[in-house]
């Protein structure tokens, strides 16, 4: 029952707490309790049915219909978990733990209704491969047991961190509450440790691989940001140079995307170096992901006027929201920035990563990060930019 609740809440970003609570307390939880009590009653009367008490409780003439119903139920359950993986992947991208991916919003009314093609096909291939490799349900049961009980234990530990660091609960109040959860979690997880050899190793292997990939991407982005920061020109010096040189200005708005809300983006330096001109309005835009699920629209952007037609915009999005740059520019028009779609050009940087430099990352991790960066999703699609208004400027970065 508890593991079913854990799986349901993976879909929190899709359906909301009220729908999940209703379906759990009024449908899933009573049905599971009745089923488990029925299996217990069966075993009390007929202990020899312990090999498969679920199907043993079904009358013989309903056995095959029950197999069909169980198959349909497993398909429904897998769909719930797949949609949960979509939400978690989107949040990982927003928090900087996963490369950009193509995210399809399937509803214009509900923000959480998304579909990620890469994740969907990766899950399909992985599931087929696991079924073929294990060849039986015992190994799958071992992997499932380790995965679910391990997730429950980690969730309780993270809950403890939220209580003590975010909600500022005192230890004497947080420890007893989390301790109750951990009594069940550790008992379940300890009982499943015996299944590591028979299939649980696969869940641990997948967890290690995903952890390496996520931490490598996070660390690689930090190193890349540090390298780019070393080449950035201070804002005051650049603005003063623009005023002194009197560069030609053309009508329209140029938006230069920047990871950091400080200094001058490398793309802007390249643009001035090669084109020797500037637009009437120049916007330095940074999109920042916050630790909260959503940021209200009235708190979405901060606009700073820098002089000489330059503006800096910092946009904030929650980890359950998808950035929309044209929408940001529409908000910025209230601050005096021209944001007509046909007069706005977006400049993006495309980095070519060279892994033969000296950094704190090991070479194999730099190679993995470079591979992920080359195969990351198109920023034009991710930021919902109009493709015919985008200019990409390349640069080489040695890691």
PDB file of C-alpha atoms in Angstrom, residues 125-363:
ATOM      1  CA  UNK A 125      13.929   0.089 -25.077  1.00  0.00           C
ATOM      2  CA  UNK A 126      15.071  -0.354 -21.473  1.00  0.00           C
ATOM      3  CA  UNK A 127      11.917  -2.268 -20.474  1.00  0.00           C
ATOM      4  CA  UNK A 128      12.138  -4.614 -23.443  1.00  0.00           C
ATOM      5  CA  UNK A 129      15.822  -5.194 -22.754  1.00  0.00           C
ATOM      6  CA  UNK A 130      15.242  -5.911 -19.061  1.00  0.00           C
ATOM      7  CA  UNK A 131      12.445  -8.402 -19.763  1.00  0.00           C
ATOM      8  CA  UNK A 132      14.562 -10.247 -22.335  1.00  0.00           C
ATOM      9  CA  UNK A 133      17.665 -10.212 -20.107  1.00  0.00           C
ATOM     10  CA  UNK A 134      15.964 -11.474 -16.931  1.00  0.00           C
ATOM     11  CA  UNK A 135      13.659 -13.908 -18.706  1.00  0.00           C
ATOM     12  CA  UNK A 136      11.486 -14.364 -15.597  1.00  0.00           C
ATOM     13  CA  UNK A 137       9.559 -12.461 -12.981  1.00  0.00           C
ATOM     14  CA  UNK A 138      11.794 -13.338 -10.008  1.00  0.00           C
ATOM     15  CA  UNK A 139      14.670 -11.134 -11.174  1.00  0.00           C
ATOM     16  CA  UNK A 140      12.288  -8.299 -12.010  1.00  0.00           C
ATOM     17  CA  UNK A 141      10.742  -8.586  -8.550  1.00  0.00           C
ATOM     18  CA  UNK A 142      14.180  -8.244  -6.962  1.00  0.00           C
ATOM     19  CA  UNK A 143      14.994  -5.151  -9.010  1.00  0.00           C
ATOM     20  CA  UNK A 144      11.589  -3.637  -8.260  1.00  0.00           C
ATOM     21  CA  UNK A 145      11.885  -4.273  -4.534  1.00  0.00           C
ATOM     22  CA  UNK A 146      15.295  -2.616  -4.231  1.00  0.00           C
ATOM     23  CA  UNK A 147      14.227   0.335  -6.402  1.00  0.00           C
ATOM     24  CA  UNK A 148      10.983   1.113  -4.577  1.00  0.00           C
ATOM     25  CA  UNK A 149      12.192   0.600  -1.013  1.00  0.00           C
ATOM     26  CA  UNK A 150      15.413   2.495  -1.746  1.00  0.00           C
ATOM     27  CA  UNK A 151      13.362   5.382  -3.148  1.00  0.00           C
ATOM     28  CA  UNK A 152      11.171   5.403  -0.055  1.00  0.00           C
ATOM     29  CA  UNK A 153      14.212   5.593   2.231  1.00  0.00           C
ATOM     30  CA  UNK A 154      15.795   8.408   0.211  1.00  0.00           C
ATOM     31  CA  UNK A 155      12.484  10.312   0.206  1.00  0.00           C
ATOM     32  CA  UNK A 156      12.308  10.151   4.014  1.00  0.00           C
ATOM     33  CA  UNK A 157      15.881  11.449   4.301  1.00  0.00           C
ATOM     34  CA  UNK A 158      15.118  14.301   1.894  1.00  0.00           C
ATOM     35  CA  UNK A 159      11.969  15.052   3.879  1.00  0.00           C
ATOM     36  CA  UNK A 160      14.145  15.379   6.979  1.00  0.00           C
ATOM     37  CA  UNK A 161      16.343  17.927   5.156  1.00  0.00           C
ATOM     38  CA  UNK A 162      13.253  19.912   4.115  1.00  0.00           C
ATOM     39  CA  UNK A 163      11.960  19.923   7.695  1.00  0.00           C
ATOM     40  CA  UNK A 164      15.260  21.079   9.217  1.00  0.00           C
ATOM     41  CA  UNK A 165      16.681  23.367   6.493  1.00  0.00           C
ATOM     42  CA  UNK A 166      13.615  24.807   4.729  1.00  0.00           C
ATOM     43  CA  UNK A 167      10.881  24.740   7.367  1.00  0.00           C
ATOM     44  CA  UNK A 168      13.401  25.256  10.215  1.00  0.00           C
ATOM     45  CA  UNK A 169      11.921  22.560  12.464  1.00  0.00           C
ATOM     46  CA  UNK A 170      13.964  21.802  15.608  1.00  0.00           C
ATOM     47  CA  UNK A 171      15.597  18.358  15.722  1.00  0.00           C
ATOM     48  CA  UNK A 172      13.481  17.221  18.671  1.00  0.00           C
ATOM     49  CA  UNK A 173      10.394  17.749  16.502  1.00  0.00           C
ATOM     50  CA  UNK A 174      11.725  16.464  13.137  1.00  0.00           C
ATOM     51  CA  UNK A 175      13.616  13.342  14.279  1.00  0.00           C
ATOM     52  CA  UNK A 176      10.628  11.478  15.854  1.00  0.00           C
ATOM     53  CA  UNK A 177       8.424  12.110  12.801  1.00  0.00           C
ATOM     54  CA  UNK A 178      11.008  11.024  10.242  1.00  0.00           C
ATOM     55  CA  UNK A 179      12.060   8.184  12.537  1.00  0.00           C
ATOM     56  CA  UNK A 180       8.575   6.657  12.270  1.00  0.00           C
ATOM     57  CA  UNK A 181       8.864   6.688   8.472  1.00  0.00           C
ATOM     58  CA  UNK A 182      12.373   5.250   8.541  1.00  0.00           C
ATOM     59  CA  UNK A 183      11.283   2.332  10.747  1.00  0.00           C
ATOM     60  CA  UNK A 184       9.102   1.106   7.879  1.00  0.00           C
ATOM     61  CA  UNK A 185      11.472   2.182   5.108  1.00  0.00           C
ATOM     62  CA  UNK A 186      14.588   0.560   6.531  1.00  0.00           C
ATOM     63  CA  UNK A 187      12.657  -2.617   7.396  1.00  0.00           C
ATOM     64  CA  UNK A 188      11.410  -2.912   3.815  1.00  0.00           C
ATOM     65  CA  UNK A 189      14.782  -2.025   2.321  1.00  0.00           C
ATOM     66  CA  UNK A 190      16.652  -4.437   4.617  1.00  0.00           C
ATOM     67  CA  UNK A 191      14.289  -7.233   3.685  1.00  0.00           C
ATOM     68  CA  UNK A 192      14.982  -6.628   0.002  1.00  0.00           C
ATOM     69  CA  UNK A 193      18.770  -6.659   0.374  1.00  0.00           C
ATOM     70  CA  UNK A 194      18.617 -10.448   0.048  1.00  0.00           C
ATOM     71  CA  UNK A 195      17.339  -9.918  -3.516  1.00  0.00           C
ATOM     72  CA  UNK A 196      20.448  -8.072  -4.742  1.00  0.00           C
ATOM     73  CA  UNK A 197      22.014 -11.197  -6.222  1.00  0.00           C
ATOM     74  CA  UNK A 198      18.771 -12.313  -7.895  1.00  0.00           C
ATOM     75  CA  UNK A 199      18.032  -9.022  -9.666  1.00  0.00           C
ATOM     76  CA  UNK A 200      18.360  -6.151  -7.232  1.00  0.00           C
ATOM     77  CA  UNK A 201      21.824  -5.406  -8.598  1.00  0.00           C
ATOM     78  CA  UNK A 202      20.216  -4.034 -11.753  1.00  0.00           C
ATOM     79  CA  UNK A 203      18.354  -1.291  -9.870  1.00  0.00           C
ATOM     80  CA  UNK A 204      21.555  -0.295  -8.071  1.00  0.00           C
ATOM     81  CA  UNK A 205      23.479  -0.265 -11.377  1.00  0.00           C
ATOM     82  CA  UNK A 206      20.890   1.989 -13.026  1.00  0.00           C
ATOM     83  CA  UNK A 207      20.963   4.311 -10.000  1.00  0.00           C
ATOM     84  CA  UNK A 208      24.768   4.593 -10.174  1.00  0.00           C
ATOM     85  CA  UNK A 209      24.730   5.308 -13.926  1.00  0.00           C
ATOM     86  CA  UNK A 210      22.023   7.976 -13.643  1.00  0.00           C
ATOM     87  CA  UNK A 211      23.821   9.593 -10.690  1.00  0.00           C
ATOM     88  CA  UNK A 212      27.088   9.750 -12.649  1.00  0.00           C
ATOM     89  CA  UNK A 213      25.337  11.274 -15.670  1.00  0.00           C
ATOM     90  CA  UNK A 214      23.468  13.888 -13.631  1.00  0.00           C
ATOM     91  CA  UNK A 215      26.422  14.956 -11.496  1.00  0.00           C
ATOM     92  CA  UNK A 216      28.697  15.055 -14.553  1.00  0.00           C
ATOM     93  CA  UNK A 217      26.304  17.377 -16.362  1.00  0.00           C
ATOM     94  CA  UNK A 218      25.982  19.609 -13.296  1.00  0.00           C
ATOM     95  CA  UNK A 219      29.736  19.720 -12.722  1.00  0.00           C
ATOM     96  CA  UNK A 220      30.435  20.248 -16.426  1.00  0.00           C
ATOM     97  CA  UNK A 221      28.056  23.212 -16.594  1.00  0.00           C
ATOM     98  CA  UNK A 222      29.783  24.737 -13.583  1.00  0.00           C
ATOM     99  CA  UNK A 223      33.209  24.326 -15.186  1.00  0.00           C
ATOM    100  CA  UNK A 224      31.930  25.704 -18.499  1.00  0.00           C
ATOM    101  CA  UNK A 225      30.397  28.687 -16.712  1.00  0.00           C
ATOM    102  CA  UNK A 226      33.684  29.331 -14.899  1.00  0.00           C
ATOM    103  CA  UNK A 227      35.640  29.199 -18.178  1.00  0.00           C
ATOM    104  CA  UNK A 228      33.228  31.580 -19.893  1.00  0.00           C
ATOM    105  CA  UNK A 229      33.309  33.929 -16.906  1.00  0.00           C
ATOM    106  CA  UNK A 230      37.090  34.236 -17.295  1.00  0.00           C
ATOM    107  CA  UNK A 231      36.643  35.645 -20.806  1.00  0.00           C
ATOM    108  CA  UNK A 232      33.801  38.030 -19.973  1.00  0.00           C
ATOM    109  CA  UNK A 233      34.364  41.754 -20.136  1.00  0.00           C
ATOM    110  CA  UNK A 234      33.102  43.880 -17.215  1.00  0.00           C
ATOM    111  CA  UNK A 235      29.839  45.616 -18.032  1.00  0.00           C
ATOM    112  CA  UNK A 236      31.007  49.157 -17.197  1.00  0.00           C
ATOM    113  CA  UNK A 237      34.050  48.924 -19.455  1.00  0.00           C
ATOM    114  CA  UNK A 238      32.003  47.645 -22.404  1.00  0.00           C
ATOM    115  CA  UNK A 239      29.291  50.315 -22.054  1.00  0.00           C
ATOM    116  CA  UNK A 240      31.922  53.039 -21.838  1.00  0.00           C
ATOM    117  CA  UNK A 241      33.651  51.674 -24.957  1.00  0.00           C
ATOM    118  CA  UNK A 242      30.353  51.653 -26.868  1.00  0.00           C
ATOM    119  CA  UNK A 243      29.740  55.286 -25.931  1.00  0.00           C
ATOM    120  CA  UNK A 244      33.259  56.255 -26.996  1.00  0.00           C
ATOM    121  CA  UNK A 245      33.306  54.410 -30.340  1.00  0.00           C
ATOM    122  CA  UNK A 246      29.834  55.554 -31.464  1.00  0.00           C
ATOM    123  CA  UNK A 247      29.031  52.270 -33.223  1.00  0.00           C
ATOM    124  CA  UNK A 248      26.278  52.416 -35.886  1.00  0.00           C
ATOM    125  CA  UNK A 249      22.851  51.502 -34.497  1.00  0.00           C
ATOM    126  CA  UNK A 250      20.163  49.771 -36.568  1.00  0.00           C
ATOM    127  CA  UNK A 251      16.431  49.632 -35.795  1.00  0.00           C
ATOM    128  CA  UNK A 252      15.123  46.712 -33.771  1.00  0.00           C
ATOM    129  CA  UNK A 253      16.036  44.739 -30.672  1.00  0.00           C
ATOM    130  CA  UNK A 254      18.860  42.232 -30.186  1.00  0.00           C
ATOM    131  CA  UNK A 255      18.486  39.704 -27.367  1.00  0.00           C
ATOM    132  CA  UNK A 256      21.706  38.032 -26.247  1.00  0.00           C
ATOM    133  CA  UNK A 257      21.108  34.928 -24.128  1.00  0.00           C
ATOM    134  CA  UNK A 258      23.517  34.554 -21.223  1.00  0.00           C
ATOM    135  CA  UNK A 259      23.872  31.852 -18.563  1.00  0.00           C
ATOM    136  CA  UNK A 260      25.193  34.312 -15.978  1.00  0.00           C
ATOM    137  CA  UNK A 261      23.454  37.626 -15.145  1.00  0.00           C
ATOM    138  CA  UNK A 262      26.857  39.307 -14.821  1.00  0.00           C
ATOM    139  CA  UNK A 263      29.331  40.721 -17.323  1.00  0.00           C
ATOM    140  CA  UNK A 264      28.978  40.811 -21.095  1.00  0.00           C
ATOM    141  CA  UNK A 265      28.066  37.589 -22.980  1.00  0.00           C
ATOM    142  CA  UNK A 266      30.708  36.212 -25.336  1.00  0.00           C
ATOM    143  CA  UNK A 267      28.144  36.262 -28.149  1.00  0.00           C
ATOM    144  CA  UNK A 268      27.805  40.041 -27.862  1.00  0.00           C
ATOM    145  CA  UNK A 269      31.586  40.494 -28.024  1.00  0.00           C
ATOM    146  CA  UNK A 270      31.759  38.307 -31.147  1.00  0.00           C
ATOM    147  CA  UNK A 271      28.848  40.185 -32.702  1.00  0.00           C
ATOM    148  CA  UNK A 272      30.539  43.587 -32.229  1.00  0.00           C
ATOM    149  CA  UNK A 273      33.897  42.202 -33.343  1.00  0.00           C
ATOM    150  CA  UNK A 274      32.571  40.831 -36.649  1.00  0.00           C
ATOM    151  CA  UNK A 275      29.630  43.123 -37.500  1.00  0.00           C
ATOM    152  CA  UNK A 276      30.811  46.481 -36.032  1.00  0.00           C
ATOM    153  CA  UNK A 277      27.245  47.545 -35.262  1.00  0.00           C
ATOM    154  CA  UNK A 278      24.535  47.327 -32.619  1.00  0.00           C
ATOM    155  CA  UNK A 279      20.742  47.328 -32.563  1.00  0.00           C
ATOM    156  CA  UNK A 280      18.765  50.220 -31.140  1.00  0.00           C
ATOM    157  CA  UNK A 281      17.905  48.101 -28.103  1.00  0.00           C
ATOM    158  CA  UNK A 282      20.309  45.481 -26.760  1.00  0.00           C
ATOM    159  CA  UNK A 283      18.964  43.060 -24.139  1.00  0.00           C
ATOM    160  CA  UNK A 284      21.169  40.790 -22.034  1.00  0.00           C
ATOM    161  CA  UNK A 285      18.814  37.996 -20.999  1.00  0.00           C
ATOM    162  CA  UNK A 286      19.441  35.342 -18.349  1.00  0.00           C
ATOM    163  CA  UNK A 287      16.899  32.650 -17.447  1.00  0.00           C
ATOM    164  CA  UNK A 288      17.335  31.434 -13.865  1.00  0.00           C
ATOM    165  CA  UNK A 289      15.690  28.284 -12.493  1.00  0.00           C
ATOM    166  CA  UNK A 290      14.596  28.537  -8.863  1.00  0.00           C
ATOM    167  CA  UNK A 291      14.207  25.852  -6.211  1.00  0.00           C
ATOM    168  CA  UNK A 292      10.455  26.474  -5.992  1.00  0.00           C
ATOM    169  CA  UNK A 293       7.986  24.639  -8.269  1.00  0.00           C
ATOM    170  CA  UNK A 294       6.585  27.814  -9.839  1.00  0.00           C
ATOM    171  CA  UNK A 295       7.252  31.555  -9.932  1.00  0.00           C
ATOM    172  CA  UNK A 296       4.214  33.885 -10.222  1.00  0.00           C
ATOM    173  CA  UNK A 297       4.020  36.000 -13.375  1.00  0.00           C
ATOM    174  CA  UNK A 298       4.329  39.266 -11.423  1.00  0.00           C
ATOM    175  CA  UNK A 299       7.672  38.076 -10.011  1.00  0.00           C
ATOM    176  CA  UNK A 300       8.900  36.602 -13.301  1.00  0.00           C
ATOM    177  CA  UNK A 301      11.327  39.262 -14.557  1.00  0.00           C
ATOM    178  CA  UNK A 302      13.711  41.914 -13.278  1.00  0.00           C
ATOM    179  CA  UNK A 303      14.702  44.680 -15.706  1.00  0.00           C
ATOM    180  CA  UNK A 304      17.741  46.914 -15.253  1.00  0.00           C
ATOM    181  CA  UNK A 305      18.485  49.868 -17.521  1.00  0.00           C
ATOM    182  CA  UNK A 306      22.231  49.999 -18.234  1.00  0.00           C
ATOM    183  CA  UNK A 307      22.455  53.046 -20.482  1.00  0.00           C
ATOM    184  CA  UNK A 308      23.338  53.450 -24.182  1.00  0.00           C
ATOM    185  CA  UNK A 309      20.226  51.422 -25.114  1.00  0.00           C
ATOM    186  CA  UNK A 310      21.344  48.385 -23.091  1.00  0.00           C
ATOM    187  CA  UNK A 311      19.060  46.484 -20.735  1.00  0.00           C
ATOM    188  CA  UNK A 312      19.616  43.463 -18.525  1.00  0.00           C
ATOM    189  CA  UNK A 313      16.678  41.133 -17.949  1.00  0.00           C
ATOM    190  CA  UNK A 314      16.772  38.304 -15.430  1.00  0.00           C
ATOM    191  CA  UNK A 315      13.821  35.908 -15.740  1.00  0.00           C
ATOM    192  CA  UNK A 316      12.943  33.426 -13.003  1.00  0.00           C
ATOM    193  CA  UNK A 317      11.162  30.125 -13.606  1.00  0.00           C
ATOM    194  CA  UNK A 318      10.247  27.333 -11.210  1.00  0.00           C
ATOM    195  CA  UNK A 319      11.524  23.826 -11.832  1.00  0.00           C
ATOM    196  CA  UNK A 320       8.026  22.751 -12.949  1.00  0.00           C
ATOM    197  CA  UNK A 321       7.766  25.575 -15.498  1.00  0.00           C
ATOM    198  CA  UNK A 322       9.137  25.833 -19.019  1.00  0.00           C
ATOM    199  CA  UNK A 323      10.880  29.074 -20.060  1.00  0.00           C
ATOM    200  CA  UNK A 324       9.293  31.108 -22.831  1.00  0.00           C
ATOM    201  CA  UNK A 325      11.555  33.912 -24.082  1.00  0.00           C
ATOM    202  CA  UNK A 326       9.009  35.630 -26.421  1.00  0.00           C
ATOM    203  CA  UNK A 327       6.674  35.789 -23.422  1.00  0.00           C
ATOM    204  CA  UNK A 328       9.484  37.366 -21.372  1.00  0.00           C
ATOM    205  CA  UNK A 329      10.058  39.991 -24.060  1.00  0.00           C
ATOM    206  CA  UNK A 330       6.349  40.787 -24.107  1.00  0.00           C
ATOM    207  CA  UNK A 331       6.550  41.467 -20.351  1.00  0.00           C
ATOM    208  CA  UNK A 332       9.689  43.558 -20.895  1.00  0.00           C
ATOM    209  CA  UNK A 333       7.843  45.835 -23.333  1.00  0.00           C
ATOM    210  CA  UNK A 334       6.126  47.396 -20.303  1.00  0.00           C
ATOM    211  CA  UNK A 335       9.548  48.713 -19.269  1.00  0.00           C
ATOM    212  CA  UNK A 336      10.096  50.647 -22.490  1.00  0.00           C
ATOM    213  CA  UNK A 337      11.909  47.934 -24.479  1.00  0.00           C
ATOM    214  CA  UNK A 338      10.796  47.489 -28.069  1.00  0.00           C
ATOM    215  CA  UNK A 339       9.686  43.855 -28.396  1.00  0.00           C
ATOM    216  CA  UNK A 340       7.967  43.550 -31.772  1.00  0.00           C
ATOM    217  CA  UNK A 341       8.415  39.924 -32.930  1.00  0.00           C
ATOM    218  CA  UNK A 342       9.454  40.915 -36.481  1.00  0.00           C
ATOM    219  CA  UNK A 343      12.037  43.403 -35.207  1.00  0.00           C
ATOM    220  CA  UNK A 344      13.634  41.224 -32.520  1.00  0.00           C
ATOM    221  CA  UNK A 345      16.660  39.007 -33.179  1.00  0.00           C
ATOM    222  CA  UNK A 346      17.862  36.389 -30.705  1.00  0.00           C
ATOM    223  CA  UNK A 347      21.576  35.595 -30.449  1.00  0.00           C
ATOM    224  CA  UNK A 348      22.674  32.244 -29.024  1.00  0.00           C
ATOM    225  CA  UNK A 349      26.104  30.838 -28.286  1.00  0.00           C
ATOM    226  CA  UNK A 350      27.103  27.412 -29.586  1.00  0.00           C
ATOM    227  CA  UNK A 351      30.126  26.124 -27.690  1.00  0.00           C
ATOM    228  CA  UNK A 352      32.510  23.552 -29.144  1.00  0.00           C
ATOM    229  CA  UNK A 353      34.070  21.797 -26.157  1.00  0.00           C
ATOM    230  CA  UNK A 354      37.714  20.689 -26.233  1.00  0.00           C
ATOM    231  CA  UNK A 355      38.588  18.275 -23.421  1.00  0.00           C
ATOM    232  CA  UNK A 356      42.393  18.561 -23.408  1.00  0.00           C
ATOM    233  CA  UNK A 357      42.592  21.413 -20.886  1.00  0.00           C
ATOM    234  CA  UNK A 358      43.388  21.387 -17.163  1.00  0.00           C
ATOM    235  CA  UNK A 359      40.364  21.412 -14.869  1.00  0.00           C
ATOM    236  CA  UNK A 360      39.283  19.649 -11.713  1.00  0.00           C
ATOM    237  CA  UNK A 361      37.172  17.209 -13.748  1.00  0.00           C
ATOM    238  CA  UNK A 362      38.583  13.824 -14.720  1.00  0.00           C
ATOM    239  CA  UNK A 363      39.119  13.334 -18.453  1.00  0.00           C
TER     240      UNK A 363
END
